[in-house]
Each structure stands twice: as structure tokens, then as C-alpha cells.
Short mmCIF file of C-alpha atoms in Angstrom, two decimals:
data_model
loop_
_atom_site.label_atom_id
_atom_site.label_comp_id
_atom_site.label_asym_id
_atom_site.label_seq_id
_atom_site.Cartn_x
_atom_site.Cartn_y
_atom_site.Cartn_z
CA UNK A 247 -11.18 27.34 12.17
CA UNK A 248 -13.51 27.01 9.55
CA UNK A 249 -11.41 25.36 7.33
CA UNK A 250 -10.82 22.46 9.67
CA UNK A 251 -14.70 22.32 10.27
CA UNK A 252 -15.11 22.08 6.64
CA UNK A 253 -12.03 19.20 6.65
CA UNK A 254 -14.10 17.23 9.30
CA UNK A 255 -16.96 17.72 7.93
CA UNK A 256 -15.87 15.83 4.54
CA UNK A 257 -14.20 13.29 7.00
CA UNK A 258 -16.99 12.38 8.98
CA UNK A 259 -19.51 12.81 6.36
CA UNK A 260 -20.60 8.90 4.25
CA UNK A 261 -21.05 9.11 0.84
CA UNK A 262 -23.65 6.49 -0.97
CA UNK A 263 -21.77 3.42 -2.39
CA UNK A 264 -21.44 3.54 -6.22
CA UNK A 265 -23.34 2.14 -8.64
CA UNK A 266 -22.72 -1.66 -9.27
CA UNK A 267 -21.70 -0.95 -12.67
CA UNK A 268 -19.04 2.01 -12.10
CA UNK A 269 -17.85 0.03 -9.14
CA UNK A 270 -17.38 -2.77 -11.82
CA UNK A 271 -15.61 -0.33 -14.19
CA UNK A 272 -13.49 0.60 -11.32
CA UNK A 273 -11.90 -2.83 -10.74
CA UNK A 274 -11.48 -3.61 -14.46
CA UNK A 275 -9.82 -0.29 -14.29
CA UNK A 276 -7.03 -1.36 -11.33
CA UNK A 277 -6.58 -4.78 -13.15
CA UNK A 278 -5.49 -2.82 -16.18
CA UNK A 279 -3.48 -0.59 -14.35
CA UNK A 280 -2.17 -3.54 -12.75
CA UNK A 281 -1.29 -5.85 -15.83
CA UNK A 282 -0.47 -3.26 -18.28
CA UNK A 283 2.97 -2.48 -18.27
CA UNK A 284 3.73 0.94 -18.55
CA UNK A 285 0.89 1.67 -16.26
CA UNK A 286 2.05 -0.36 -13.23
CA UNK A 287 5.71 0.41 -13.72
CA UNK A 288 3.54 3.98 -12.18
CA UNK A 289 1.56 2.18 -10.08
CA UNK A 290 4.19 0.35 -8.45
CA UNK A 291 5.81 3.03 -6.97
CA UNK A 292 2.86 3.68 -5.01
CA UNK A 293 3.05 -0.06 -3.85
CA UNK A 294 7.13 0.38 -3.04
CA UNK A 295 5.60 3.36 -0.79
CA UNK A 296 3.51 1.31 1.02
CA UNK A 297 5.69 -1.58 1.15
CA UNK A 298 8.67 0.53 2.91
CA UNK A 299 6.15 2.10 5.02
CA UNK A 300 4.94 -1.09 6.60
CA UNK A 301 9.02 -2.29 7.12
CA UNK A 302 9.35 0.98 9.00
CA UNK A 303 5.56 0.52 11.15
CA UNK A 304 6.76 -2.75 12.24
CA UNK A 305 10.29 -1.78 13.16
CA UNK A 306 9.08 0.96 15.52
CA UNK A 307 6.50 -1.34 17.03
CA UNK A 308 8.87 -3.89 17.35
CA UNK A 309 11.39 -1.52 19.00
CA UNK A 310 13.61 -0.99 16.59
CA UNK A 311 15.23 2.30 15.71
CA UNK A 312 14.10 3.80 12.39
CA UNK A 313 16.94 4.68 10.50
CA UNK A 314 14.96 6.11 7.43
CA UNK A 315 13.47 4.96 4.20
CA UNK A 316 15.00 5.38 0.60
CA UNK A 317 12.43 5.13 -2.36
CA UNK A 318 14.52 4.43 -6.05
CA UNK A 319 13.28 5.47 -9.79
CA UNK A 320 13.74 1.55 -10.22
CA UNK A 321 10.60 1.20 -7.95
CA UNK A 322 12.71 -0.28 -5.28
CA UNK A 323 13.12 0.91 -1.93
CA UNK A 324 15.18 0.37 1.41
CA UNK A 325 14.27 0.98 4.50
CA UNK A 326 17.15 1.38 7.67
CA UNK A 327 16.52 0.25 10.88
CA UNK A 328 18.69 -0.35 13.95
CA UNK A 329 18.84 -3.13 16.50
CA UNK A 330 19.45 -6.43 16.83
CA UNK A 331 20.35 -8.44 13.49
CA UNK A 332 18.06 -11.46 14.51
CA UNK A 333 14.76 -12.33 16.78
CA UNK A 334 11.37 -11.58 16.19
CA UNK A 335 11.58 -7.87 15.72
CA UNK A 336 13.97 -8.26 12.93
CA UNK A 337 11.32 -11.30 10.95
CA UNK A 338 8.34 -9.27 11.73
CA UNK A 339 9.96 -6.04 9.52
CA UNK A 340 11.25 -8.54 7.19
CA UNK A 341 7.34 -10.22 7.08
CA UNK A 342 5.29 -6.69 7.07
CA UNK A 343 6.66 -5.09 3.74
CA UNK A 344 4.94 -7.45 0.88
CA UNK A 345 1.52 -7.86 2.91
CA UNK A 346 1.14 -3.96 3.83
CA UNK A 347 -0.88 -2.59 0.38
CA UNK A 348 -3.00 -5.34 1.29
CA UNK A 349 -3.61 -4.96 4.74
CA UNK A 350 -3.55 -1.15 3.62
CA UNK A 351 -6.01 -2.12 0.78
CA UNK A 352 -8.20 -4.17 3.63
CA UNK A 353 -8.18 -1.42 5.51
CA UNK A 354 -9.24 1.03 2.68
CA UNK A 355 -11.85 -1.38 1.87
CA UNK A 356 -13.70 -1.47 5.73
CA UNK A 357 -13.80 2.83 5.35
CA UNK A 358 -15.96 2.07 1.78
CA UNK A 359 -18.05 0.07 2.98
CA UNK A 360 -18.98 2.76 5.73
CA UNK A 361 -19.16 5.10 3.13
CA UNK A 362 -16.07 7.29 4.34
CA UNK A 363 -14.11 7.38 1.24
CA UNK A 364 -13.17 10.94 1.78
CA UNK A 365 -12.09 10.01 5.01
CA UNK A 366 -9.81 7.03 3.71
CA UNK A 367 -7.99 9.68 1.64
CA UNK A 368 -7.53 12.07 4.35
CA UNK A 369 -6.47 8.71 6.27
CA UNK A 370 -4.02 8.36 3.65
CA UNK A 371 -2.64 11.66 3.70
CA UNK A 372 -1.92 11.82 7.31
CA UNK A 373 -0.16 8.49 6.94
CA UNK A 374 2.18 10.23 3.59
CA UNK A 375 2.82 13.21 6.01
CA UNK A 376 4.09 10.47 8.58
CA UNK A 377 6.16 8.73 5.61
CA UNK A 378 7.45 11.77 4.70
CA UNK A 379 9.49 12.28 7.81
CA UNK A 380 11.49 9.41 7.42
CA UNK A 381 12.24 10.12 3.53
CA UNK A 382 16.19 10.32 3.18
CA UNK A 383 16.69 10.92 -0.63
CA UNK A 384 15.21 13.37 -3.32
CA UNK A 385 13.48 10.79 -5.40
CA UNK A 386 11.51 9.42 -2.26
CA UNK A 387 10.60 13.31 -1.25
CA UNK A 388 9.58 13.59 -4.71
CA UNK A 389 7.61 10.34 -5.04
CA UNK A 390 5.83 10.85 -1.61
CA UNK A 391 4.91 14.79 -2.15
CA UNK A 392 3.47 14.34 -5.73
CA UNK A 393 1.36 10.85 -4.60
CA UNK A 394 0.12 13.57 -1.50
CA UNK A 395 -1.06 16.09 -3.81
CA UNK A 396 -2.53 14.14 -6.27
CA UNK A 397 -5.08 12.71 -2.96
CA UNK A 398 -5.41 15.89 -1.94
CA UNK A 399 -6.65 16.98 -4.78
CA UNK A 400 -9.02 14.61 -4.93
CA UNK A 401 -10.16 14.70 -1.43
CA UNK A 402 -10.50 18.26 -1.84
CA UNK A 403 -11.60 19.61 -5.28
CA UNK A 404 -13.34 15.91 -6.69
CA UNK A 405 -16.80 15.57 -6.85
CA UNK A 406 -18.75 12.70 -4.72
CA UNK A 407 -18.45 10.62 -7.44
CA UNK A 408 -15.22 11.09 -8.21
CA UNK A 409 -13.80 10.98 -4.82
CA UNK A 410 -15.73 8.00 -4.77
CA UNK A 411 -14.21 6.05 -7.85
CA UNK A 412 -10.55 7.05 -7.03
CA UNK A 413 -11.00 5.63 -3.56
CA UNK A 414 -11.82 2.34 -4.80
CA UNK A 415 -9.33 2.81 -7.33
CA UNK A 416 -7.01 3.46 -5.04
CA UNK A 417 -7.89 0.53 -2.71
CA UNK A 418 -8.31 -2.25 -5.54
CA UNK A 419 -4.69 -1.16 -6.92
CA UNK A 420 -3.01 -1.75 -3.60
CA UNK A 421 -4.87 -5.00 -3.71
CA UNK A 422 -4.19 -5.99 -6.95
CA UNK A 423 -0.75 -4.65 -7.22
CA UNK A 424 0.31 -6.11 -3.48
CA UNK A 425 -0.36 -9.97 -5.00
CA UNK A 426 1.77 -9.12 -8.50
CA UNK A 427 4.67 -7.49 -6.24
CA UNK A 428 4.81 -11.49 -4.66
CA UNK A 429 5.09 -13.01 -7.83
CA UNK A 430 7.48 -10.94 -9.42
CA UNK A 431 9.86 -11.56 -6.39
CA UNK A 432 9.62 -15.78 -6.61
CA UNK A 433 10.14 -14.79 -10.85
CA UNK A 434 13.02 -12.33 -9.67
CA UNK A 435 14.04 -15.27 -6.80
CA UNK A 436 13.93 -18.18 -9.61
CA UNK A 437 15.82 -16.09 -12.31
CA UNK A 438 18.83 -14.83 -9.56
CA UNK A 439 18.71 -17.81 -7.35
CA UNK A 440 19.63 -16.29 -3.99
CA UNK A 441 19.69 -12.79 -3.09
CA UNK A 442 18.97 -10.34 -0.29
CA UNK A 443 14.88 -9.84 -0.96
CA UNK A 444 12.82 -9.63 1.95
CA UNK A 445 12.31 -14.05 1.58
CA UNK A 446 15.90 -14.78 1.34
CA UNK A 447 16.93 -12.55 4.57
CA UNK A 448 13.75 -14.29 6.17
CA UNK A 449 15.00 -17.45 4.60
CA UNK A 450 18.81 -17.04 6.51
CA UNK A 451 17.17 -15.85 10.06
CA UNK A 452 14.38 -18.94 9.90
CA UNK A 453 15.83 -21.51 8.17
CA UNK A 454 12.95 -22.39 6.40
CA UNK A 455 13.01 -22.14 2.56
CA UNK A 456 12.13 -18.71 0.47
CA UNK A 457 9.52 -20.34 -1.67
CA UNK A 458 7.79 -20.43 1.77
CA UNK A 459 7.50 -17.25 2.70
CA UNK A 460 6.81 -16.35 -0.58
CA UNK A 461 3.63 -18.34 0.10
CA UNK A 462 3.00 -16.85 3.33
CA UNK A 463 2.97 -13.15 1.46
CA UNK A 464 0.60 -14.31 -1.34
CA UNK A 465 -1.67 -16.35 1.23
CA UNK A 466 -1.79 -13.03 3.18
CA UNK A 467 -2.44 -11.05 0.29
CA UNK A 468 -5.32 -13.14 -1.18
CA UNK A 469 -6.92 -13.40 2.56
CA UNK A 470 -7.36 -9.48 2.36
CA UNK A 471 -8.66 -9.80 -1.71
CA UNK A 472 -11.27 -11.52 -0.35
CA UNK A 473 -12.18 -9.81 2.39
CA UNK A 474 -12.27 -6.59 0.90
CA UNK A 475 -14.44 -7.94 -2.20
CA UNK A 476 -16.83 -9.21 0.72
CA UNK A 477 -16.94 -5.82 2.50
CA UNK A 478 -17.35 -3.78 -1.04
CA UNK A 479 -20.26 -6.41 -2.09
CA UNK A 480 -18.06 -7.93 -4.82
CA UNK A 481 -18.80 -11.47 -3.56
CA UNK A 482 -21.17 -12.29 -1.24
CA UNK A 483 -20.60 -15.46 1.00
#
């Protein structure tokens, strides 16, 4: 019993935002993880987590039957889901996976600007426990548990400041890395001409071209950028 007091304390509890100059630290930080190769090759499979997770969201919302998710070494991932093979529920799975780290990241960014970054990493633990469920190969168990206990580790044995700066790491990654994930698919797209990404199925149920919903993912994506670097005080408009 005490133990959960203590966890809902450090939920519940703000923190003070961090100084301009380590938040500015912090973002250089996530662009570098971002841009620098062997760094996001890392960092991407934390987007491919978030990117299956938001297929398999959308496909139970929509009514579709989760199948499972599959998370590769290659950074790729598949997610299974059963029902009809066209109609909305089938374009809004197909639409959620490159827009949810951003809307993730969006999210992420509202709890820091309350102050509740230990709370967005609890948040994001109960949401890997969820994910975790549906994991149907060793790689994705693997990938999932060790991304778990490296936030729980934060969340639980971090100091304020530390919590702090790996929340907004955290956050600015998914943001950052959501928007390259969009243009290495058109690169990918241009290079292989068709194939079965998430714009070409979208492309064969709708008709309408790949390089358009292409847009509609980086559009998305740099709506929540912007938002989030208005809630964190990044920009002020």
C-alpha cells in the first residue's frame, strides 16, 4: 500500500519546468539523436513501437479484431488485424501509424507543460504494459521490455532533473523522429516505386495518389511540432 502511495504521489506531484537553457540542450540533443545515424537506427525502434501501437489503437476502436503486433531488428514492424479488407476502419489503421509519435509526442508535450513529467512516464509505461500483450515475436518482447525498464528506471530512481530532461527527451524524439519516419517512406516510395507501405495500401483503398498521403502524415506531424513547441514555451505565438 505504501508503495502505490509513493507511485501516486510521484504521479500527481508537478515538477518546475527546466531551465531555458537545459531545455535548449535537450532539443539539440533529440535532433542529434534524430539525424545521426547510428543513434536513430536506436531511436527508431522506439518510433516503430509507437507506430504499430497506434495501427493496433485504431483497429480496436474501429472494430477491428487485433490480431497482434510483430516488431523486426530491421526497425520494421507489422501489425495483424481482422475484418473487413476495405471501409473506413481499414484507412483509419492504415492513417494512424505514421502520425502516432506525434500525436504521442503532443500528448507528452500537454503533461510538461503541467509539470507532470513523472506522470508522462508512468503514462508511458502503462501504455508498454498494454503493447506488450499484443507482442507475438521475441524481438518485439525484447524491444518493448528493455524500452519499459529503461522508463522505469527513470521514473523511479532519476532525480527531478533528470526525470525532467529524459521526458522532454523522450517527447522531442517522438517528434522529431515521427516527421523523418515520413520522409524516409516517400525516399523508400521514390527508390521502389510501388509497394505495400502504409501510403500505397491507402493509395489502392482511396484512389488517390501516395505522394498524398504522404503529405497528409507530414502535415499531421508538423501540426503537433508546433503545438508542442507552443505548449513547452519553444515559440510563443
Amino acid at each position: 500500500m505504501d508503495v502505490l502511495l509513493d507511485i501516486w504521489q510521484r504521479i500527481t506531484t508537478p515538477h518546475a519546468m527546466l531551465e531555458p537553457l537545459i531545455a535548449w540542450l535537450t532539443v539539440a540533443a533529440a535532433a542529434v539523436i534524430v539525424v545521426f545515424p547510428p543513434m536513430w537506427r536506436l531511436a527508431r525502434h522506439v518510433i516503430t513501437i509507437v507506430h504499430e501501437g497506434g495501427h493496433g489503437i485504431v483497429a480496436v476502436l474501429s472494430g477491428r479484431r487485433l490480431g497482434g503486433i510483430r516488431l523486426h531488428s530491421d526497425t520494421s514492424g507489422l501489425t495483424v488485424s481482422r475484418g473487413r479488407p476495405t471501409g473506413p476502419g481499414m484507412i483509419f489503421t492504415l492513417l494512424a501509424g505514421y502520425p502516432a509519435a506525434a500525436l504521442l509526442g503532443l500528448g507528452a508535450a500537454w503533461l510538461l507543460s503541467l509539470g507532470y513529467d513523472v506522470g508522462l512516464l508512468w503514462a508511458l509505461l502503462v501504455l508498454l504494459a498494454l503493447l506488450l500483450i499484443q507482442i507475438r515475436n521475441w524481438f518485439g518482447l525484447w524491444s518493448v521490455a528493455v524500452t519499459g525498464a529503461v522508463v522505469f528506471s527513470v521514473s523511479w530512481f532519476g532525480s527531478p532533473q533528470v526525470q525532467g530532461v529524459f521526458a522532454l527527451l523522450v517527447t522531442l524524439v517522438l517528434l522529431f523522429g515521427s516527421l523523418r519516419t515520413s520522409f524516409e517512406l516517400q525516399q523508400s516510395r521514390s527508390r521502389r516505386g510501388g509497394s505495400s507501405s502504409d501510403a500505397d495500401q491507402l493509395t489502392r483503398l482511396t484512389h488517390l495518389p501516395g505522394i498524398f498521403w504522404v503529405a497528409v502524415f507530414i502535415v499531421a506531424q508538423v501540426v503537433c511540432v508546433a503545438l508542442s513547441a507552443r505548449l513547452l514555451g519553444f515559440v510563443r505565438i
